[in-house]
Amino acid sequence: MAGKGAVRERAATGTIAGFVLRIARESTRSTQTAMAEAIGVDLGTWQGWETGRRPLTNVKVGVLLNVRRRLLALGADPHILRLLYPAMDADRVISATVHPENTAPHPLADWVHTRDTADMIVWALNGTAPPVLAHRSTPGRRGPVAKAPLLSVPHRSVFFSQLRDTAEAAVRAGEAGLLLHRQALYLCSYDQTPEATSWMGHALHSRRDLITVRGWTPQWATARSTAVALARLGDPRPLVDFIDRSMADDDAAETANLTYWAYWLGSLPEPQPNDAFMRQGPSNWEPVRLLRGLTAGLHQAPAYVDLYVHSLWALLAIHRWLPQADPELTDTLFARTSGLLDRNAISPRSRRELGSVHYVLRENRA
């Protein structure tokens, strides 16, 4: 693995947001020149934004608002424009990790990140496009053009190396480092090199004691993330055990799980500074949007199928009317639950809960 000092050139700090800006412009079928004229900036400024040489995070708020509004007025895809802010968050996380400043807190310790931000970071780490962008059509271009805002191999190596150090330092900080450790460890699990996999396995298994604690504790969110990361690495047992011991039949833990899902999937709009919000329970999050996100995850994330099934079961136990709110979504979920029940890829608990979900869906289908 490359050492931390092996990367002498500074990585562009606005690459991800610039990439999203380029896609937004292309969705209007405008050239860089035409868009610069429409926005009221010179061509060099616009090109600097798209390449990341001039990070959007350094742009004045008023200018950035004008750019977004003008893009929307010119026909840019609003689903793409929505990703600009998560992309800027992702740029900030990567920049702070690759080029740390000792006087500044790490962005992963500042607030609880959402799936949109995580998807942006992962896009830069392994090229996996966020779901919103996965099936978009790409206009023809002259010459070779990057298909993702990928970090260079040396910068990825430094990013993961620094992130592992950050996770270890956060553990030593005790309760004050819980959020930073949890979020850093989650991102570390995307490093698939042998050395990283070995480190991750050791780091995660050393915290398995968290998974065995029953019900809600201040470290519940860390335990949940640990179990999920182990499942991604191919060990599903800790996640099944976590559901059995630290979620099922505990009202506080069940509430925390659904509230965290609501936040992660964008159903709870307010930013959160730490994990304490999970215990507050439903306030203004949208159950239908949460059902939509869990339905998509059931299909997209087979490693976490037991967690998705349990969460769907808990959501429908509270809101049995949900299948009637979106008949098309209900049909989709019914088909997916039918397929899962025909296979043996889920735990006995999940099979029981999925059977209950299937019954509710069947009874409420139009």
mmCIF file of C-alpha atoms in Angstrom:
data_model
loop_
_atom_site.group_PDB
_atom_site.id
_atom_site.type_symbol
_atom_site.label_atom_id
_atom_site.label_comp_id
_atom_site.label_asym_id
_atom_site.label_seq_id
_atom_site.Cartn_x
_atom_site.Cartn_y
_atom_site.Cartn_z
ATOM 1 C CA MET A 1 0.000 0.000 0.000
ATOM 2 C CA ALA A 2 1.251 3.463 -0.820
ATOM 3 C CA GLY A 3 2.400 5.490 2.134
ATOM 4 C CA LYS A 4 0.636 8.614 3.197
ATOM 5 C CA GLY A 5 3.450 10.773 1.878
ATOM 6 C CA ALA A 6 3.539 9.057 -1.506
ATOM 7 C CA VAL A 7 0.926 11.356 -3.033
ATOM 8 C CA ARG A 8 2.560 14.712 -3.556
ATOM 9 C CA GLU A 9 0.048 16.337 -5.890
ATOM 10 C CA ARG A 10 -3.036 17.651 -4.179
ATOM 11 C CA ALA A 11 -6.252 15.932 -5.192
ATOM 12 C CA ALA A 12 -8.947 18.141 -6.676
ATOM 13 C CA THR A 13 -11.268 19.011 -3.802
ATOM 14 C CA GLY A 14 -14.425 19.523 -5.836
ATOM 15 C CA THR A 15 -14.342 16.583 -8.225
ATOM 16 C CA ILE A 16 -17.590 14.866 -7.192
ATOM 17 C CA ALA A 17 -19.718 18.004 -7.115
ATOM 18 C CA GLY A 18 -18.143 19.103 -10.390
ATOM 19 C CA PHE A 19 -19.037 15.772 -11.956
ATOM 20 C CA VAL A 20 -22.658 16.118 -10.810
ATOM 21 C CA LEU A 21 -22.721 19.668 -12.185
ATOM 22 C CA ARG A 22 -21.520 18.371 -15.558
ATOM 23 C CA ILE A 23 -24.241 15.716 -15.632
ATOM 24 C CA ALA A 24 -26.840 18.340 -14.715
ATOM 25 C CA ARG A 25 -25.641 20.551 -17.567
ATOM 26 C CA GLU A 26 -25.677 17.637 -20.008
ATOM 27 C CA SER A 27 -29.272 16.893 -19.007
ATOM 28 C CA THR A 28 -30.148 20.295 -20.544
ATOM 29 C CA ARG A 29 -28.254 19.385 -23.776
ATOM 30 C CA SER A 30 -26.225 22.588 -23.396
ATOM 31 C CA THR A 31 -22.521 23.024 -24.082
ATOM 32 C CA GLN A 32 -20.155 24.451 -21.486
ATOM 33 C CA THR A 33 -19.969 27.689 -23.468
ATOM 34 C CA ALA A 34 -23.734 28.056 -23.729
ATOM 35 C CA MET A 35 -24.221 27.237 -20.042
ATOM 36 C CA ALA A 36 -21.551 29.717 -18.920
ATOM 37 C CA GLU A 37 -23.299 32.423 -20.924
ATOM 38 C CA ALA A 38 -26.703 31.461 -19.510
ATOM 39 C CA ILE A 39 -25.415 31.511 -15.923
ATOM 40 C CA GLY A 40 -23.432 34.703 -16.432
ATOM 41 C CA VAL A 41 -19.888 33.467 -15.744
ATOM 42 C CA ASP A 42 -16.854 33.149 -17.976
ATOM 43 C CA LEU A 43 -16.085 29.800 -19.604
ATOM 44 C CA GLY A 44 -12.982 29.214 -17.472
ATOM 45 C CA THR A 45 -15.005 29.543 -14.279
ATOM 46 C CA TRP A 46 -17.605 27.032 -15.452
ATOM 47 C CA GLN A 47 -14.932 24.578 -16.597
ATOM 48 C CA GLY A 48 -13.181 24.961 -13.236
ATOM 49 C CA TRP A 49 -16.406 24.074 -11.439
ATOM 50 C CA GLU A 50 -16.978 20.971 -13.570
ATOM 51 C CA THR A 51 -13.414 19.675 -13.210
ATOM 52 C CA GLY A 52 -13.240 20.399 -9.481
ATOM 53 C CA ARG A 53 -10.304 22.779 -9.828
ATOM 54 C CA ARG A 54 -12.628 25.463 -8.471
ATOM 55 C CA PRO A 55 -14.653 23.595 -5.837
ATOM 56 C CA LEU A 56 -18.321 24.473 -5.573
ATOM 57 C CA THR A 57 -17.852 24.476 -1.794
ATOM 58 C CA ASN A 58 -15.850 27.690 -2.250
ATOM 59 C CA VAL A 59 -18.591 29.397 -4.258
ATOM 60 C CA LYS A 60 -20.685 32.061 -2.512
ATOM 61 C CA VAL A 61 -24.079 30.787 -1.414
ATOM 62 C CA GLY A 62 -25.955 33.306 -3.544
ATOM 63 C CA VAL A 63 -24.027 32.329 -6.653
ATOM 64 C CA LEU A 64 -24.616 28.632 -6.027
ATOM 65 C CA LEU A 65 -28.346 29.204 -5.527
ATOM 66 C CA ASN A 66 -28.459 31.099 -8.812
ATOM 67 C CA VAL A 67 -26.642 28.279 -10.614
ATOM 68 C CA ARG A 68 -29.120 25.673 -9.344
ATOM 69 C CA ARG A 69 -32.154 27.785 -10.186
ATOM 70 C CA ARG A 70 -30.893 28.651 -13.652
ATOM 71 C CA LEU A 71 -30.096 25.016 -14.376
ATOM 72 C CA LEU A 72 -33.598 24.040 -13.299
ATOM 73 C CA ALA A 73 -35.127 26.773 -15.479
ATOM 74 C CA LEU A 74 -33.076 25.530 -18.429
ATOM 75 C CA GLY A 75 -34.512 22.025 -18.066
ATOM 76 C CA ALA A 76 -31.935 20.241 -15.895
ATOM 77 C CA ASP A 77 -33.096 17.001 -14.289
ATOM 78 C CA PRO A 78 -34.203 17.945 -10.722
ATOM 79 C CA HIS A 79 -33.194 14.502 -9.419
ATOM 80 C CA ILE A 80 -29.628 15.247 -10.495
ATOM 81 C CA LEU A 81 -29.651 18.773 -9.083
ATOM 82 C CA ARG A 82 -30.717 17.334 -5.724
ATOM 83 C CA LEU A 83 -27.366 15.531 -5.559
ATOM 84 C CA LEU A 84 -25.257 18.694 -5.675
ATOM 85 C CA TYR A 85 -25.267 19.236 -1.918
ATOM 86 C CA PRO A 86 -24.531 15.586 -1.000
ATOM 87 C CA ALA A 87 -21.741 15.693 -3.608
ATOM 88 C CA MET A 88 -20.220 18.742 -1.934
ATOM 89 C CA ASP A 89 -20.425 16.950 1.425
ATOM 90 C CA ALA A 90 -18.644 13.963 -0.117
ATOM 91 C CA ASP A 91 -15.896 16.198 -1.528
ATOM 92 C CA ARG A 92 -15.428 17.675 1.920
ATOM 93 C CA VAL A 93 -15.124 14.245 3.566
ATOM 94 C CA ILE A 94 -12.584 13.027 1.015
ATOM 95 C CA SER A 95 -10.551 16.233 1.072
ATOM 96 C CA ALA A 96 -10.427 16.308 4.875
ATOM 97 C CA THR A 97 -9.299 12.662 4.935
ATOM 98 C CA VAL A 98 -6.635 12.851 2.213
ATOM 99 C CA HIS A 99 -5.391 16.280 3.356
ATOM 100 C CA PRO A 100 -6.161 16.384 7.101
ATOM 101 C CA GLU A 101 -5.970 19.586 9.106
ATOM 102 C CA ASN A 102 -5.081 18.956 12.731
ATOM 103 C CA THR A 103 -7.049 21.966 13.953
ATOM 104 C CA ALA A 104 -10.339 21.043 12.272
ATOM 105 C CA PRO A 105 -12.783 18.310 13.332
ATOM 106 C CA HIS A 106 -13.293 15.606 10.738
ATOM 107 C CA PRO A 107 -16.524 16.058 8.723
ATOM 108 C CA LEU A 108 -17.587 12.533 9.677
ATOM 109 C CA ALA A 109 -17.750 13.754 13.288
ATOM 110 C CA ASP A 110 -19.854 16.804 12.426
ATOM 111 C CA TRP A 111 -23.219 15.258 11.604
ATOM 112 C CA VAL A 112 -24.974 12.010 10.678
ATOM 113 C CA HIS A 113 -24.573 11.468 6.967
ATOM 114 C CA THR A 114 -27.333 10.220 4.697
ATOM 115 C CA ARG A 115 -27.339 7.577 2.008
ATOM 116 C CA ASP A 116 -26.997 10.270 -0.672
ATOM 117 C CA THR A 117 -23.697 11.468 0.804
ATOM 118 C CA ALA A 118 -22.442 7.915 1.294
ATOM 119 C CA ASP A 119 -23.371 7.046 -2.299
ATOM 120 C CA MET A 120 -21.374 10.037 -3.545
ATOM 121 C CA ILE A 121 -18.295 8.977 -1.576
ATOM 122 C CA VAL A 122 -18.555 5.359 -2.751
ATOM 123 C CA TRP A 123 -18.916 6.611 -6.342
ATOM 124 C CA ALA A 124 -15.498 8.235 -6.023
ATOM 125 C CA LEU A 125 -13.989 5.162 -4.355
ATOM 126 C CA ASN A 126 -15.111 2.331 -6.630
ATOM 127 C CA GLY A 127 -17.081 3.883 -9.491
ATOM 128 C CA THR A 128 -20.483 2.530 -8.429
ATOM 129 C CA ALA A 129 -22.996 5.129 -9.610
ATOM 130 C CA PRO A 130 -25.728 6.260 -7.187
ATOM 131 C CA PRO A 131 -29.145 4.714 -7.980
ATOM 132 C CA VAL A 132 -30.444 8.016 -9.409
ATOM 133 C CA LEU A 133 -27.633 8.064 -11.976
ATOM 134 C CA ALA A 134 -27.165 4.351 -12.605
ATOM 135 C CA HIS A 135 -29.375 4.132 -15.700
ATOM 136 C CA ARG A 136 -29.055 7.616 -17.137
ATOM 137 C CA SER A 137 -28.268 7.999 -20.812
ATOM 138 C CA THR A 138 -24.931 9.624 -21.662
ATOM 139 C CA PRO A 139 -24.725 12.048 -24.590
ATOM 140 C CA GLY A 140 -22.060 11.451 -27.182
ATOM 141 C CA ARG A 141 -18.803 13.281 -26.548
ATOM 142 C CA ARG A 142 -15.577 13.772 -28.408
ATOM 143 C CA GLY A 143 -12.581 11.950 -27.023
ATOM 144 C CA PRO A 144 -12.283 9.905 -23.815
ATOM 145 C CA VAL A 145 -14.337 11.185 -20.888
ATOM 146 C CA ALA A 146 -14.394 9.805 -17.347
ATOM 147 C CA LYS A 147 -17.540 7.846 -16.480
ATOM 148 C CA ALA A 148 -17.217 8.465 -12.737
ATOM 149 C CA PRO A 149 -15.431 10.923 -10.420
ATOM 150 C CA LEU A 150 -12.984 8.211 -9.370
ATOM 151 C CA LEU A 151 -10.088 9.036 -7.094
ATOM 152 C CA SER A 152 -6.726 7.996 -8.487
ATOM 153 C CA VAL A 153 -5.320 4.737 -7.134
ATOM 154 C CA PRO A 154 -2.717 6.552 -4.975
ATOM 155 C CA HIS A 155 -5.337 8.905 -3.547
ATOM 156 C CA ARG A 156 -7.705 6.005 -2.791
ATOM 157 C CA SER A 157 -4.881 4.253 -0.980
ATOM 158 C CA VAL A 158 -4.143 7.336 1.109
ATOM 159 C CA PHE A 159 -7.846 7.915 1.763
ATOM 160 C CA PHE A 160 -8.410 4.442 3.192
ATOM 161 C CA SER A 161 -5.141 4.459 5.134
ATOM 162 C CA GLN A 162 -5.967 7.777 6.771
ATOM 163 C CA LEU A 163 -9.558 6.684 7.380
ATOM 164 C CA ARG A 164 -8.429 3.581 9.241
ATOM 165 C CA ASP A 165 -6.199 5.763 11.431
ATOM 166 C CA THR A 166 -9.161 8.063 12.010
ATOM 167 C CA ALA A 167 -11.390 5.154 13.052
ATOM 168 C CA GLU A 168 -8.781 3.878 15.514
ATOM 169 C CA ALA A 169 -8.263 7.343 17.004
ATOM 170 C CA ALA A 170 -12.024 7.745 17.400
ATOM 171 C CA VAL A 171 -12.211 4.561 19.494
ATOM 172 C CA ARG A 172 -9.622 6.018 21.861
ATOM 173 C CA ALA A 173 -11.789 9.142 22.231
ATOM 174 C CA GLY A 174 -14.502 7.093 23.926
ATOM 175 C CA GLU A 175 -18.100 8.292 23.771
ATOM 176 C CA ALA A 176 -17.058 11.545 22.067
ATOM 177 C CA GLY A 177 -15.742 9.543 19.132
ATOM 178 C CA LEU A 178 -18.740 7.240 18.627
ATOM 179 C CA LEU A 179 -20.167 8.982 15.553
ATOM 180 C CA LEU A 180 -16.789 9.456 13.881
ATOM 181 C CA HIS A 181 -15.798 5.845 14.517
ATOM 182 C CA ARG A 182 -19.102 4.449 13.243
ATOM 183 C CA GLN A 183 -19.113 6.456 10.032
ATOM 184 C CA ALA A 184 -15.404 5.988 9.323
ATOM 185 C CA LEU A 185 -15.661 2.236 9.846
ATOM 186 C CA TYR A 186 -18.621 2.054 7.477
ATOM 187 C CA LEU A 187 -16.618 3.698 4.680
ATOM 188 C CA CYS A 188 -13.534 1.584 5.445
ATOM 189 C CA SER A 189 -15.528 -1.517 4.546
ATOM 190 C CA TYR A 190 -15.479 -0.443 0.881
ATOM 191 C CA ASP A 191 -11.742 -1.105 0.652
ATOM 192 C CA GLN A 192 -11.467 -4.597 -0.836
ATOM 193 C CA THR A 193 -7.660 -4.976 -0.742
ATOM 194 C CA PRO A 194 -6.394 -7.999 1.258
ATOM 195 C CA GLU A 195 -4.690 -5.799 3.854
ATOM 196 C CA ALA A 196 -7.812 -3.714 4.312
ATOM 197 C CA THR A 197 -10.092 -6.752 4.535
ATOM 198 C CA SER A 198 -7.873 -8.215 7.243
ATOM 199 C CA TRP A 199 -7.891 -4.933 9.172
ATOM 200 C CA MET A 200 -11.651 -4.586 8.814
ATOM 201 C CA GLY A 201 -12.254 -8.122 10.002
ATOM 202 C CA HIS A 202 -10.146 -7.524 13.096
ATOM 203 C CA ALA A 203 -11.648 -4.092 13.805
ATOM 204 C CA LEU A 204 -15.212 -5.311 13.432
ATOM 205 C CA HIS A 205 -14.848 -8.583 15.289
ATOM 206 C CA SER A 206 -13.144 -6.786 18.169
ATOM 207 C CA ARG A 207 -16.433 -4.903 18.638
ATOM 208 C CA ARG A 208 -18.743 -7.917 18.433
ATOM 209 C CA ASP A 209 -19.466 -7.472 22.120
ATOM 210 C CA LEU A 210 -21.654 -4.521 21.127
ATOM 211 C CA ILE A 211 -23.886 -6.786 19.065
ATOM 212 C CA THR A 212 -24.619 -9.085 22.005
ATOM 213 C CA VAL A 213 -26.079 -6.331 24.213
ATOM 214 C CA ARG A 214 -29.861 -6.582 24.448
ATOM 215 C CA GLY A 215 -32.061 -3.651 23.521
ATOM 216 C CA TRP A 216 -31.169 0.002 23.263
ATOM 217 C CA THR A 217 -27.839 1.374 24.513
ATOM 218 C CA PRO A 218 -25.929 4.592 23.662
ATOM 219 C CA GLN A 219 -23.784 2.437 21.366
ATOM 220 C CA TRP A 220 -26.736 0.842 19.585
ATOM 221 C CA ALA A 221 -26.087 2.675 16.289
ATOM 222 C CA THR A 222 -22.425 1.611 16.350
ATOM 223 C CA ALA A 223 -23.464 -1.995 16.952
ATOM 224 C CA ARG A 224 -25.929 -1.844 14.065
ATOM 225 C CA SER A 225 -23.315 -0.430 11.684
ATOM 226 C CA THR A 226 -20.805 -3.047 12.826
ATOM 227 C CA ALA A 227 -23.242 -5.889 12.117
ATOM 228 C CA VAL A 228 -24.103 -4.410 8.704
ATOM 229 C CA ALA A 229 -20.423 -4.037 7.771
ATOM 230 C CA LEU A 230 -19.715 -7.651 8.757
ATOM 231 C CA ALA A 231 -22.597 -8.747 6.524
ATOM 232 C CA ARG A 232 -21.032 -6.830 3.628
ATOM 233 C CA LEU A 233 -17.789 -8.727 4.261
ATOM 234 C CA GLY A 234 -19.659 -12.025 3.937
ATOM 235 C CA ASP A 235 -20.499 -12.824 7.576
ATOM 236 C CA PRO A 236 -24.305 -12.473 7.973
ATOM 237 C CA ARG A 237 -24.567 -14.166 11.385
ATOM 238 C CA PRO A 238 -23.780 -11.075 13.520
ATOM 239 C CA LEU A 239 -26.549 -9.118 11.778
ATOM 240 C CA VAL A 240 -29.059 -11.896 12.412
ATOM 241 C CA ASP A 241 -27.944 -12.029 16.064
ATOM 242 C CA PHE A 242 -28.197 -8.250 16.365
ATOM 243 C CA ILE A 243 -31.784 -8.292 15.115
ATOM 244 C CA ASP A 244 -32.656 -11.073 17.585
ATOM 245 C CA ARG A 245 -30.947 -9.563 20.631
ATOM 246 C CA SER A 246 -30.774 -5.816 20.136
ATOM 247 C CA MET A 247 -33.890 -4.986 18.101
ATOM 248 C CA ALA A 248 -36.701 -7.512 18.276
ATOM 249 C CA ASP A 249 -39.242 -7.002 21.077
ATOM 250 C CA ASP A 250 -37.551 -3.795 22.285
ATOM 251 C CA ASP A 251 -39.693 -0.742 21.537
ATOM 252 C CA ALA A 252 -36.855 1.772 21.852
ATOM 253 C CA ALA A 253 -34.595 -0.201 19.534
ATOM 254 C CA GLU A 254 -37.356 -0.802 16.973
ATOM 255 C CA THR A 255 -38.122 2.928 16.994
ATOM 256 C CA ALA A 256 -34.441 3.754 16.576
ATOM 257 C CA ASN A 257 -34.133 1.395 13.627
ATOM 258 C CA LEU A 258 -37.088 2.845 11.702
ATOM 259 C CA THR A 259 -36.079 6.424 12.524
ATOM 260 C CA TYR A 260 -32.542 5.797 11.312
ATOM 261 C CA TRP A 261 -33.874 4.234 8.105
ATOM 262 C CA ALA A 262 -36.116 7.263 7.605
ATOM 263 C CA TYR A 263 -33.127 9.574 7.929
ATOM 264 C CA TRP A 264 -30.798 7.427 5.825
ATOM 265 C CA LEU A 265 -33.316 7.141 2.992
ATOM 266 C CA GLY A 266 -34.310 10.805 2.970
ATOM 267 C CA SER A 267 -37.716 10.496 4.613
ATOM 268 C CA LEU A 268 -36.558 12.593 7.582
ATOM 269 C CA PRO A 269 -35.321 15.875 6.074
ATOM 270 C CA GLU A 270 -33.661 17.680 9.004
ATOM 271 C CA PRO A 271 -29.878 17.186 9.418
ATOM 272 C CA GLN A 272 -28.842 15.542 12.681
ATOM 273 C CA PRO A 273 -25.667 16.348 14.663
ATOM 274 C CA ASN A 274 -25.401 12.920 16.338
ATOM 275 C CA ASP A 275 -27.173 9.596 16.763
ATOM 276 C CA ALA A 276 -29.403 10.711 19.644
ATOM 277 C CA PHE A 277 -32.266 11.542 17.269
ATOM 278 C CA MET A 278 -32.924 7.843 16.683
ATOM 279 C CA ARG A 279 -34.595 7.452 20.078
ATOM 280 C CA GLN A 280 -37.003 10.317 19.456
ATOM 281 C CA GLY A 281 -39.166 8.259 17.155
ATOM 282 C CA PRO A 282 -41.381 9.329 14.257
ATOM 283 C CA SER A 283 -42.047 13.042 14.044
ATOM 284 C CA ASN A 284 -42.444 14.251 10.490
ATOM 285 C CA TRP A 285 -40.953 11.471 8.405
ATOM 286 C CA GLU A 286 -42.952 10.050 5.517
ATOM 287 C CA PRO A 287 -43.906 6.349 5.916
ATOM 288 C CA VAL A 288 -44.661 5.890 2.199
ATOM 289 C CA ARG A 289 -41.234 7.170 1.211
ATOM 290 C CA LEU A 290 -39.649 4.880 3.789
ATOM 291 C CA LEU A 291 -41.609 1.910 2.421
ATOM 292 C CA ARG A 292 -40.393 2.796 -1.073
ATOM 293 C CA GLY A 293 -36.758 2.895 0.079
ATOM 294 C CA LEU A 294 -36.978 -0.394 1.973
ATOM 295 C CA THR A 295 -38.649 -2.056 -1.014
ATOM 296 C CA ALA A 296 -35.802 -0.963 -3.287
ATOM 297 C CA GLY A 297 -33.177 -2.107 -0.777
ATOM 298 C CA LEU A 298 -34.753 -5.545 -0.487
ATOM 299 C CA HIS A 299 -33.838 -6.025 -4.137
ATOM 300 C CA GLN A 300 -30.582 -4.054 -4.309
ATOM 301 C CA ALA A 301 -28.804 -5.183 -1.117
ATOM 302 C CA PRO A 302 -29.067 -8.969 -0.709
ATOM 303 C CA ALA A 303 -26.351 -9.016 1.981
ATOM 304 C CA TYR A 304 -28.671 -7.127 4.321
ATOM 305 C CA VAL A 305 -31.896 -8.910 3.440
ATOM 306 C CA ASP A 306 -32.613 -9.891 7.057
ATOM 307 C CA LEU A 307 -32.401 -6.265 8.209
ATOM 308 C CA TYR A 308 -34.641 -5.090 5.368
ATOM 309 C CA VAL A 309 -37.208 -7.799 6.069
ATOM 310 C CA HIS A 310 -37.358 -7.039 9.782
ATOM 311 C CA SER A 311 -37.656 -3.305 9.107
ATOM 312 C CA LEU A 312 -40.465 -3.838 6.600
ATOM 313 C CA TRP A 313 -42.262 -6.056 9.095
ATOM 314 C CA ALA A 314 -41.926 -3.427 11.857
ATOM 315 C CA LEU A 315 -43.061 -0.603 9.559
ATOM 316 C CA LEU A 316 -46.164 -2.456 8.371
ATOM 317 C CA ALA A 317 -46.980 -3.507 11.922
ATOM 318 C CA ILE A 318 -47.292 0.183 12.806
ATOM 319 C CA HIS A 319 -48.834 1.391 9.534
ATOM 320 C CA ARG A 320 -50.987 -1.430 8.147
ATOM 321 C CA TRP A 321 -52.626 1.073 5.768
ATOM 322 C CA LEU A 322 -49.392 1.687 3.855
ATOM 323 C CA PRO A 323 -50.039 -0.870 1.058
ATOM 324 C CA GLN A 324 -53.173 1.060 0.108
ATOM 325 C CA ALA A 325 -51.260 4.342 -0.250
ATOM 326 C CA ASP A 326 -49.273 3.182 -3.289
ATOM 327 C CA PRO A 327 -50.811 0.168 -5.098
ATOM 328 C CA GLU A 328 -48.018 -0.020 -7.688
ATOM 329 C CA LEU A 329 -45.372 -0.114 -4.966
ATOM 330 C CA THR A 330 -47.399 -2.750 -3.127
ATOM 331 C CA ASP A 331 -47.459 -4.941 -6.240
ATOM 332 C CA THR A 332 -43.688 -4.603 -6.583
ATOM 333 C CA LEU A 333 -43.085 -5.507 -2.941
ATOM 334 C CA PHE A 334 -45.540 -8.416 -3.158
ATOM 335 C CA ALA A 335 -43.599 -9.873 -6.104
ATOM 336 C CA ARG A 336 -40.278 -9.483 -4.316
ATOM 337 C CA THR A 337 -41.481 -11.028 -1.077
ATOM 338 C CA SER A 338 -42.944 -13.928 -3.064
ATOM 339 C CA GLY A 339 -39.557 -14.526 -4.669
ATOM 340 C CA LEU A 340 -37.749 -14.450 -1.329
ATOM 341 C CA LEU A 341 -40.207 -16.883 0.250
ATOM 342 C CA ASP A 342 -39.510 -19.315 -2.579
ATOM 343 C CA ARG A 343 -35.803 -19.345 -1.697
ATOM 344 C CA ASN A 344 -33.822 -20.342 1.388
ATOM 345 C CA ALA A 345 -31.644 -17.226 1.610
ATOM 346 C CA ILE A 346 -33.156 -15.807 4.801
ATOM 347 C CA SER A 347 -33.111 -16.689 8.483
ATOM 348 C CA PRO A 348 -36.038 -18.446 10.209
ATOM 349 C CA ARG A 349 -37.041 -15.154 11.856
ATOM 350 C CA SER A 350 -36.995 -13.373 8.502
ATOM 351 C CA ARG A 351 -39.106 -16.112 6.949
ATOM 352 C CA ARG A 352 -41.747 -15.695 9.661
ATOM 353 C CA GLU A 353 -41.709 -11.914 9.374
ATOM 354 C CA LEU A 354 -41.717 -11.995 5.596
ATOM 355 C CA GLY A 355 -44.738 -14.290 5.713
ATOM 356 C CA SER A 356 -46.520 -11.683 7.860
ATOM 357 C CA VAL A 357 -45.525 -8.909 5.428
ATOM 358 C CA HIS A 358 -46.743 -11.014 2.525
ATOM 359 C CA TYR A 359 -50.098 -11.539 4.259
ATOM 360 C CA VAL A 360 -50.593 -7.808 4.911
ATOM 361 C CA LEU A 361 -49.743 -7.020 1.292
ATOM 362 C CA ARG A 362 -52.089 -9.665 -0.042
ATOM 363 C CA GLU A 363 -54.956 -8.449 2.127
ATOM 364 C CA ASN A 364 -54.475 -4.837 1.041
ATOM 365 C CA ARG A 365 -53.798 -5.220 -2.681
ATOM 366 C CA ALA A 366 -56.353 -3.481 -4.887
#
